[in-house]
PDB file of C-alpha atoms and ligand atoms in Angstrom:
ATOM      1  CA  UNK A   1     -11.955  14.939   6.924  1.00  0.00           C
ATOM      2  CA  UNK A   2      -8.532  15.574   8.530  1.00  0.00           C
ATOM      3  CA  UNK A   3      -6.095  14.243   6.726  1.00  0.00           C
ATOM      4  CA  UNK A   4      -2.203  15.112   6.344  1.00  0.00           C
ATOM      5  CA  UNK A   5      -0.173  15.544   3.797  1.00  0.00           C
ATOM      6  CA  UNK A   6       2.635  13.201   4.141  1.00  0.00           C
ATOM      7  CA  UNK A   7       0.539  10.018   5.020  1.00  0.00           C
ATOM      8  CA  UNK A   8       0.979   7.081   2.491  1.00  0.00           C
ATOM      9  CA  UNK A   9      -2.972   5.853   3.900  1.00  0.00           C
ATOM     10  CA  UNK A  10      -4.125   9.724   3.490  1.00  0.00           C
ATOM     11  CA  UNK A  11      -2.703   9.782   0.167  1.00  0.00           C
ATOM     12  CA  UNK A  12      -4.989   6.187  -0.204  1.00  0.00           C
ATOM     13  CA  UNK A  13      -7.901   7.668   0.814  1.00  0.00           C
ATOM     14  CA  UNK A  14      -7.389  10.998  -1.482  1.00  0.00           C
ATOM     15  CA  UNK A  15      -6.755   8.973  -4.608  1.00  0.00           C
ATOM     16  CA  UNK A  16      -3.411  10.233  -4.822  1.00  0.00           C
ATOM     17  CA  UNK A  17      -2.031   6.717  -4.860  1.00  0.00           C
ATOM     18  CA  UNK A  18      -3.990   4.084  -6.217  1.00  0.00           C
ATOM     19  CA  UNK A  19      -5.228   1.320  -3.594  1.00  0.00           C
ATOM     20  CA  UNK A  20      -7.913  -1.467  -3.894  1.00  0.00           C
ATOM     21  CA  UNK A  21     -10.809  -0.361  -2.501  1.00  0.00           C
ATOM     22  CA  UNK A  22     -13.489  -2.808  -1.031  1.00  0.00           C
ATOM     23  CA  UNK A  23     -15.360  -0.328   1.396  1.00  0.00           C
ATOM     24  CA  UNK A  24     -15.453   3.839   1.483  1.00  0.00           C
ATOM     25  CA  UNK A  25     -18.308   5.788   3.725  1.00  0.00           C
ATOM     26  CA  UNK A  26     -17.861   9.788   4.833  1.00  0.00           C
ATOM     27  CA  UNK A  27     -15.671   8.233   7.844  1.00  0.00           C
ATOM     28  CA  UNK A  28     -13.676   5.233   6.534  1.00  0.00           C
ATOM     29  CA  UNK A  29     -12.579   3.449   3.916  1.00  0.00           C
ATOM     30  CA  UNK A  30     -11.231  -0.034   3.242  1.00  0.00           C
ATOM     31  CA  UNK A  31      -8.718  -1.678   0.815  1.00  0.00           C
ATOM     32  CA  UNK A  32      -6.321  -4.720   0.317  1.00  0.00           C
ATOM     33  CA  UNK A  33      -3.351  -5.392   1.510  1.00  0.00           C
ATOM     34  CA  UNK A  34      -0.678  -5.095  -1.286  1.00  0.00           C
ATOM     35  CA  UNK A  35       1.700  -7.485   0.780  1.00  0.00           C
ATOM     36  CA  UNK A  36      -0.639  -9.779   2.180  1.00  0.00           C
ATOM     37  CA  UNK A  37       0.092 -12.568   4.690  1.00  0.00           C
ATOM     38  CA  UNK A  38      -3.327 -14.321   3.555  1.00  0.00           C
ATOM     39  CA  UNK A  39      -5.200 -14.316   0.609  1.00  0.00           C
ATOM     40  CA  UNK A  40      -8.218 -11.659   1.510  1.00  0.00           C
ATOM     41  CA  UNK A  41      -6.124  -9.332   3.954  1.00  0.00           C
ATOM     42  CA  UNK A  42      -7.396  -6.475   3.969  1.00  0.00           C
ATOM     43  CA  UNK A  43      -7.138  -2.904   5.761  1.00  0.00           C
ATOM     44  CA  UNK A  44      -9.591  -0.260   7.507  1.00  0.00           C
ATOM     45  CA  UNK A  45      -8.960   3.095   8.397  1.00  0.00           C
ATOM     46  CA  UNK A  46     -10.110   6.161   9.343  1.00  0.00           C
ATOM     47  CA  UNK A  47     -10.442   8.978   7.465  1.00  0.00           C
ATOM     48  CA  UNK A  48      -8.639  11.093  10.032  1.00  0.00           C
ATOM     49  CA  UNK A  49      -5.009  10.553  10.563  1.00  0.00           C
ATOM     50  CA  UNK A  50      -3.942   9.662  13.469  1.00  0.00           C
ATOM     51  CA  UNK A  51      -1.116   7.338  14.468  1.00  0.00           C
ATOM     52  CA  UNK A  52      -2.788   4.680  17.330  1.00  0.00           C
ATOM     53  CA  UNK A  53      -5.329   3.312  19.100  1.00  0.00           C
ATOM     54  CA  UNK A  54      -3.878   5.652  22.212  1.00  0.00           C
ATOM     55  CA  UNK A  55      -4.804   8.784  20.521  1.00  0.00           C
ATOM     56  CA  UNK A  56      -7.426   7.841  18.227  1.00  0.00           C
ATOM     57  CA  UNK A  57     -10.594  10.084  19.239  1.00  0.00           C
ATOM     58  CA  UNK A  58     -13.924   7.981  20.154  1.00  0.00           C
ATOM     59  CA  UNK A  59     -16.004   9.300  17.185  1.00  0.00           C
ATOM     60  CA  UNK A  60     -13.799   7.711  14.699  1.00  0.00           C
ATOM     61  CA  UNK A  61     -13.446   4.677  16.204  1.00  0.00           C
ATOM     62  CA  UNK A  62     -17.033   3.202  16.451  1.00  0.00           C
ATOM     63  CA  UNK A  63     -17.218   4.103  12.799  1.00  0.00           C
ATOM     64  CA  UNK A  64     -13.899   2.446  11.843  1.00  0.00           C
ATOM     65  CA  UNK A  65     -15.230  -0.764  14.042  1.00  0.00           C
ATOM     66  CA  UNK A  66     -18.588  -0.914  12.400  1.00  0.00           C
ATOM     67  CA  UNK A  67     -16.651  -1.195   9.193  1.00  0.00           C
ATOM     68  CA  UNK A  68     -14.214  -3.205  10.180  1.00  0.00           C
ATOM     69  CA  UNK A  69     -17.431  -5.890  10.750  1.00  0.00           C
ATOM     70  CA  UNK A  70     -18.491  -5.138   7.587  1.00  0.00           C
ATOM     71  CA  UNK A  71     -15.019  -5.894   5.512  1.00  0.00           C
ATOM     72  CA  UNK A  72     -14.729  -8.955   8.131  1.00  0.00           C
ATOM     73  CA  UNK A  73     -18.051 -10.378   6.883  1.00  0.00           C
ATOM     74  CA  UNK A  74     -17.650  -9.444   3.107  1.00  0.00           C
ATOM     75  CA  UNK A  75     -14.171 -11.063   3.540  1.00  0.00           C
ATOM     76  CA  UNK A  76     -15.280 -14.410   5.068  1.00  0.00           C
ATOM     77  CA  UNK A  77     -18.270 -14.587   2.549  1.00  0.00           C
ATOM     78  CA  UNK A  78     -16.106 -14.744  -0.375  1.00  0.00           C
ATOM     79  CA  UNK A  79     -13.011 -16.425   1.170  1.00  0.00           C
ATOM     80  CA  UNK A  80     -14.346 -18.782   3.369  1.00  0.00           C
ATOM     81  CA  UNK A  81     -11.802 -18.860   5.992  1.00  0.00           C
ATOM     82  CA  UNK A  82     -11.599 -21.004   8.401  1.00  0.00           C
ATOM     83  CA  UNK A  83     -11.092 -18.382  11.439  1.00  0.00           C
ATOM     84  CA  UNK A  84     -10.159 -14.714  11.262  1.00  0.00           C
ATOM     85  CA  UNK A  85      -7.978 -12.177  12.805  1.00  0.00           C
ATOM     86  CA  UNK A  86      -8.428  -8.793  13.058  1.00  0.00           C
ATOM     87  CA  UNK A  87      -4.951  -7.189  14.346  1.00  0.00           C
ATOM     88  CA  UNK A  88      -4.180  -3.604  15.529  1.00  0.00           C
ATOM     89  CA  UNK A  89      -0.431  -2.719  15.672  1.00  0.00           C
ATOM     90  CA  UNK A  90       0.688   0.365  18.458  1.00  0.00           C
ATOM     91  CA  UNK A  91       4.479   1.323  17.806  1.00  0.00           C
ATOM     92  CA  UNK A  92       7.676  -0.251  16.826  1.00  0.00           C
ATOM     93  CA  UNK A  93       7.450  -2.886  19.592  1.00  0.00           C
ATOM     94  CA  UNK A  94       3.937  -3.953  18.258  1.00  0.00           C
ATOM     95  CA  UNK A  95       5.913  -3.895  14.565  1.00  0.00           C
ATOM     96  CA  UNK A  96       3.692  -0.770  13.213  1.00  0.00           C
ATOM     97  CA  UNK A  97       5.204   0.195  10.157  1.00  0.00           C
ATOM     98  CA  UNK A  98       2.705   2.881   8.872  1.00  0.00           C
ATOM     99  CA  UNK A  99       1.436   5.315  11.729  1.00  0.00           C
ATOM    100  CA  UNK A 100      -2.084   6.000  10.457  1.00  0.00           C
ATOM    101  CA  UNK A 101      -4.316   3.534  12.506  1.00  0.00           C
ATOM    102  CA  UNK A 102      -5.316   0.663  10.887  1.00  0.00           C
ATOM    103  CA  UNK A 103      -7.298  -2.618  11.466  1.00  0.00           C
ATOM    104  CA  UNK A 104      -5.990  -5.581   9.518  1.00  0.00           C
ATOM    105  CA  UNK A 105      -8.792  -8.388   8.698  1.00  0.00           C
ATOM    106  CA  UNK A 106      -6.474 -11.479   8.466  1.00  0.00           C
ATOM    107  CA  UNK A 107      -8.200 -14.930   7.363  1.00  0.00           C
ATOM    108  CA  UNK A 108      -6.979 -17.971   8.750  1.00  0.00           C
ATOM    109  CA  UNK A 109      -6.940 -21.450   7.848  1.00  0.00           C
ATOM    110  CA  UNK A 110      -6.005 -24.174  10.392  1.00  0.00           C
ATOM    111  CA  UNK A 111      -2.361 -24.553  11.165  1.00  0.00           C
ATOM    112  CA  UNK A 112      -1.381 -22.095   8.823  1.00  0.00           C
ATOM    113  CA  UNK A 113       1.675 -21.178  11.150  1.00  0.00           C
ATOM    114  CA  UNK A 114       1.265 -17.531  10.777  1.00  0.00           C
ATOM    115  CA  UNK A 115       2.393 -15.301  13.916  1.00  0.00           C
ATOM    116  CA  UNK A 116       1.637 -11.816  15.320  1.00  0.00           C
ATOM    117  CA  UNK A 117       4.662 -10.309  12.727  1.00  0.00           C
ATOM    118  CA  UNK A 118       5.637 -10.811   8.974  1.00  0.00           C
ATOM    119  CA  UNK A 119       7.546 -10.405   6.505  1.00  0.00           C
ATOM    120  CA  UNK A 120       6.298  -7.530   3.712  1.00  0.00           C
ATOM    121  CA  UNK A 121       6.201  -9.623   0.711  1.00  0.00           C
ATOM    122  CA  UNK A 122       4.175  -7.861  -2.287  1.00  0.00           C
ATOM    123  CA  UNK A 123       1.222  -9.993  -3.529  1.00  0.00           C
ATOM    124  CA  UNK A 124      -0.306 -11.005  -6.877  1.00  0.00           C
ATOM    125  CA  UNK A 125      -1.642  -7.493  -7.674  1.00  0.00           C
ATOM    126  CA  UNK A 126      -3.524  -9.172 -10.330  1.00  0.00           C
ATOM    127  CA  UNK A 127      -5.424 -11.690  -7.783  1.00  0.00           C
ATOM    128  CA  UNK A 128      -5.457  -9.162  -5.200  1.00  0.00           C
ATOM    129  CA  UNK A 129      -7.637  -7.055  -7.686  1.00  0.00           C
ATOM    130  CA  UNK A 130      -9.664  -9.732  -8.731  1.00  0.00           C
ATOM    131  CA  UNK A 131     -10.627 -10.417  -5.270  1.00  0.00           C
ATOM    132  CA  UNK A 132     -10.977  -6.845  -4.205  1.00  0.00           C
ATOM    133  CA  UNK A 133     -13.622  -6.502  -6.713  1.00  0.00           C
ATOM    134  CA  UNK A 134     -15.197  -9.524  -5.515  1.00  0.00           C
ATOM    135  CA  UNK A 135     -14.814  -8.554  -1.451  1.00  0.00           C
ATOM    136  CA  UNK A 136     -16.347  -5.158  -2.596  1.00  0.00           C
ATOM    137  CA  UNK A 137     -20.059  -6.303  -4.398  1.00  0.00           C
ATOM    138  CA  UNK A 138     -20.136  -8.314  -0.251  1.00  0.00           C
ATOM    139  CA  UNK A 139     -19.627  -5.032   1.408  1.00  0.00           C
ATOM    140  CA  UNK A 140     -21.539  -3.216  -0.759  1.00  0.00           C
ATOM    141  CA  UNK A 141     -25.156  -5.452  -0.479  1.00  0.00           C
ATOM    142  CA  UNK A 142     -24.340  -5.691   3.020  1.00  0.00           C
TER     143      UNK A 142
HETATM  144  P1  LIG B 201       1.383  -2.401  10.182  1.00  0.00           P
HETATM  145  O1  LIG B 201       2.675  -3.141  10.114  1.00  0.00           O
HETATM  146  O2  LIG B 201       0.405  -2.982  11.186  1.00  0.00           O
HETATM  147  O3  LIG B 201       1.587  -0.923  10.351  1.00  0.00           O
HETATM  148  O4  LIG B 201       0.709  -2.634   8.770  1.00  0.00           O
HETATM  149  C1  LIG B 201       0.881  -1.812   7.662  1.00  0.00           C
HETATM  150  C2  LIG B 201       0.369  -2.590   6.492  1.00  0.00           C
HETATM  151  O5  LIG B 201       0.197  -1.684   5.416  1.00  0.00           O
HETATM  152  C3  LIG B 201       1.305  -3.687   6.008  1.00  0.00           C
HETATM  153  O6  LIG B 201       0.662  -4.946   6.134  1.00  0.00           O
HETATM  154  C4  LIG B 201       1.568  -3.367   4.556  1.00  0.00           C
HETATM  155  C5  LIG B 201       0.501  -2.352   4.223  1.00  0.00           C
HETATM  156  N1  LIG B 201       0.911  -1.328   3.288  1.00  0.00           N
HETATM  157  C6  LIG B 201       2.006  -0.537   3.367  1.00  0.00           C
HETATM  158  N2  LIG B 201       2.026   0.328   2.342  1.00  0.00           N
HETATM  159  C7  LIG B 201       0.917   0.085   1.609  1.00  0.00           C
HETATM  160  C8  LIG B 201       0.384   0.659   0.424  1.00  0.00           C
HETATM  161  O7  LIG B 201       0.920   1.578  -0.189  1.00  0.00           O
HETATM  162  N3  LIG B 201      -0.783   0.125  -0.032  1.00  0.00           N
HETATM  163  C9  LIG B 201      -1.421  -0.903   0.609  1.00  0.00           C
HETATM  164  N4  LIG B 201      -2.556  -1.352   0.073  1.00  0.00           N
HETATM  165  N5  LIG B 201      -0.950  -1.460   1.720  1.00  0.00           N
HETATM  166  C10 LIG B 201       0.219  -0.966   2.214  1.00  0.00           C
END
């Protein structure tokens, strides 16, 4: 593992802040969204920091993409979307706020007017639990 100190998603993945975890293998680990633009958004890293998709090294990424396919399936099991995003921010311009790549799974209903940015609004930590818990036994019998 190469993580660094001052990383709030290193800090996730250490335990050193608590997170909602729905997925963790030796390379990557998965949680919720604490300001979630749809119920079931959730987030996949790496567990190696590194800021982007430019400078992210191969062997972490087919990792992080196989789970990424896993949280996307345990997601749209037990929320029963009707489509599904997965979104990748690179930079300021792309609206990256937290420079440890990350893959948001974002379900979608039909017309529900959501666009490429938005704003951080914190969720119902109470549901989002709940959920995670829920998201977690899918990834888990996967
Ligand atoms: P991006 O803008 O693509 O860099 O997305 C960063 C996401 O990370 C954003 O949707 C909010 C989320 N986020 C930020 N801080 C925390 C945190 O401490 N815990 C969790 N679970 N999510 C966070």
């Amino acid at each position: 593992m190469a993580l660094v100190d001052e990383c709030i998603f290193c800090k996730i993945i250490r335990g050193e802040i608590p997170s909602f975890k729905v997925w963790e293998d030796d390379k990557t680990f998965a949680f919720m969204d604490i300001n979630p633009v749809a119920k079931g958004h959730a987030l996949i890293v790496p567990k190696f920091h590194t800021p982007n998709i430019y400078e992210a090294p191969q062997e972490w990424l087919g990792p992080t993409l196989g789970a990424v396919g896993r949280v996307a399936r345990a997601v749209r099991d037990e929320v029963q979307p009707d489509g599904m995003n997965i979104l990748q921010a690179n930079d300021k311009g792309a609206a990256q706020s937290v420079f440890h790549i990350h893959f948001h799974v974002i379900p979608r209903i039909v017309d529900d007017g959501l666009t490429m940015n938005w704003d951080m609004v914190p969720g119902d930590m109470d549901e989002i639990d709940k959920l995670a818990e829920k998201i977690a036994a899918h990834t888990a019998s996967e």
